[in-house]
Coordinates of C-alpha atoms in Angstrom, one line a residue:
R870 CA 104.3 -196.4 -43.3
L871 CA 102.9 -199.8 -44.4
R872 CA 102.8 -200.9 -40.8
G873 CA 100.7 -197.9 -40.0
V874 CA 98.2 -198.7 -42.9
Y875 CA 98.0 -202.2 -41.7
R876 CA 97.3 -201.2 -38.0
K877 CA 94.6 -198.7 -39.1
A878 CA 92.9 -201.4 -41.2
W879 CA 93.2 -203.9 -38.3
V880 CA 91.6 -201.6 -35.8
R881 CA 88.8 -200.5 -38.2
N882 CA 88.2 -204.2 -39.1
Q883 CA 88.0 -205.2 -35.4
L884 CA 85.3 -202.7 -34.9
V885 CA 83.3 -204.0 -37.9
L886 CA 83.8 -207.5 -36.9
E887 CA 82.8 -206.8 -33.3
Q888 CA 79.5 -205.5 -34.6
A889 CA 79.0 -208.7 -36.6
G890 CA 78.5 -210.9 -33.7
P891 CA 75.4 -209.2 -32.2
A892 CA 73.9 -208.8 -35.7
L893 CA 74.3 -212.5 -36.5
A894 CA 73.0 -213.4 -33.1
A895 CA 69.9 -211.3 -33.5
L896 CA 69.3 -213.0 -36.9
A897 CA 69.9 -216.4 -35.6
A898 CA 67.6 -215.8 -32.6
A899 CA 64.9 -214.8 -35.1
D900 CA 65.6 -218.1 -37.0
I901 CA 66.6 -216.1 -40.1
P902 CA 69.5 -217.6 -42.1
S903 CA 72.3 -215.2 -43.0
L904 CA 75.5 -215.2 -45.1
L905 CA 78.6 -213.0 -44.7
L906 CA 79.5 -211.4 -48.0
G907 CA 82.4 -209.6 -49.6
G908 CA 85.5 -208.5 -47.7
T909 CA 83.8 -209.5 -44.4
A910 CA 83.6 -213.2 -45.4
L911 CA 87.1 -213.2 -47.0
T912 CA 88.6 -211.7 -43.9
V913 CA 86.9 -214.2 -41.6
V914 CA 87.2 -217.3 -43.7
H915 CA 90.1 -216.9 -46.1
Y916 CA 92.6 -214.3 -45.0
G917 CA 92.5 -215.1 -41.3
D918 CA 94.1 -211.7 -40.6
A919 CA 91.9 -208.7 -39.9
G920 CA 94.5 -206.3 -41.1
V921 CA 94.9 -207.5 -44.6
C922 CA 91.8 -206.2 -46.3
P923 CA 90.1 -203.0 -45.2
L924 CA 86.5 -203.4 -44.4
A925 CA 84.1 -200.4 -45.0
A926 CA 81.0 -202.1 -43.6
L927 CA 79.4 -205.4 -42.5
E928 CA 77.9 -207.1 -45.5
L929 CA 75.2 -209.7 -44.9
A930 CA 72.7 -211.5 -47.1
V931 CA 69.3 -212.8 -45.9
P932 CA 66.5 -214.6 -47.9
A933 CA 64.5 -212.0 -49.9
A934 CA 61.3 -213.5 -48.3
R935 CA 62.6 -212.8 -44.8
R936 CA 64.0 -209.3 -45.4
R937 CA 61.3 -207.5 -43.4
D938 CA 61.8 -209.9 -40.5
A939 CA 65.5 -209.4 -40.7
A940 CA 65.1 -205.6 -40.7
A941 CA 62.9 -205.9 -37.6
A942 CA 65.3 -208.2 -35.8
L943 CA 68.2 -205.9 -36.6
G944 CA 66.2 -202.7 -35.9
A945 CA 65.4 -204.1 -32.4
Q946 CA 69.2 -204.2 -31.8
G947 CA 69.6 -200.5 -32.9
W948 CA 70.7 -201.2 -36.5
T949 CA 69.3 -198.9 -39.3

């Protein structure tokens, strides 16, 4: 049973992390600094195993002064 829970978390996390690449690239192309937060950052940096911590969403922080620019850059990529 635990193996199934792990596999489900791993697959879902792969989908979230796959979306992170284009989002981070869009922000970088617009010269907007970004920071991964929460479980996303822990999974990538600390755990090193995408099945350990289930992720619900991609969590990013951008400077408050650039939030509109970030929304425009991500909106151009289809993010809402």
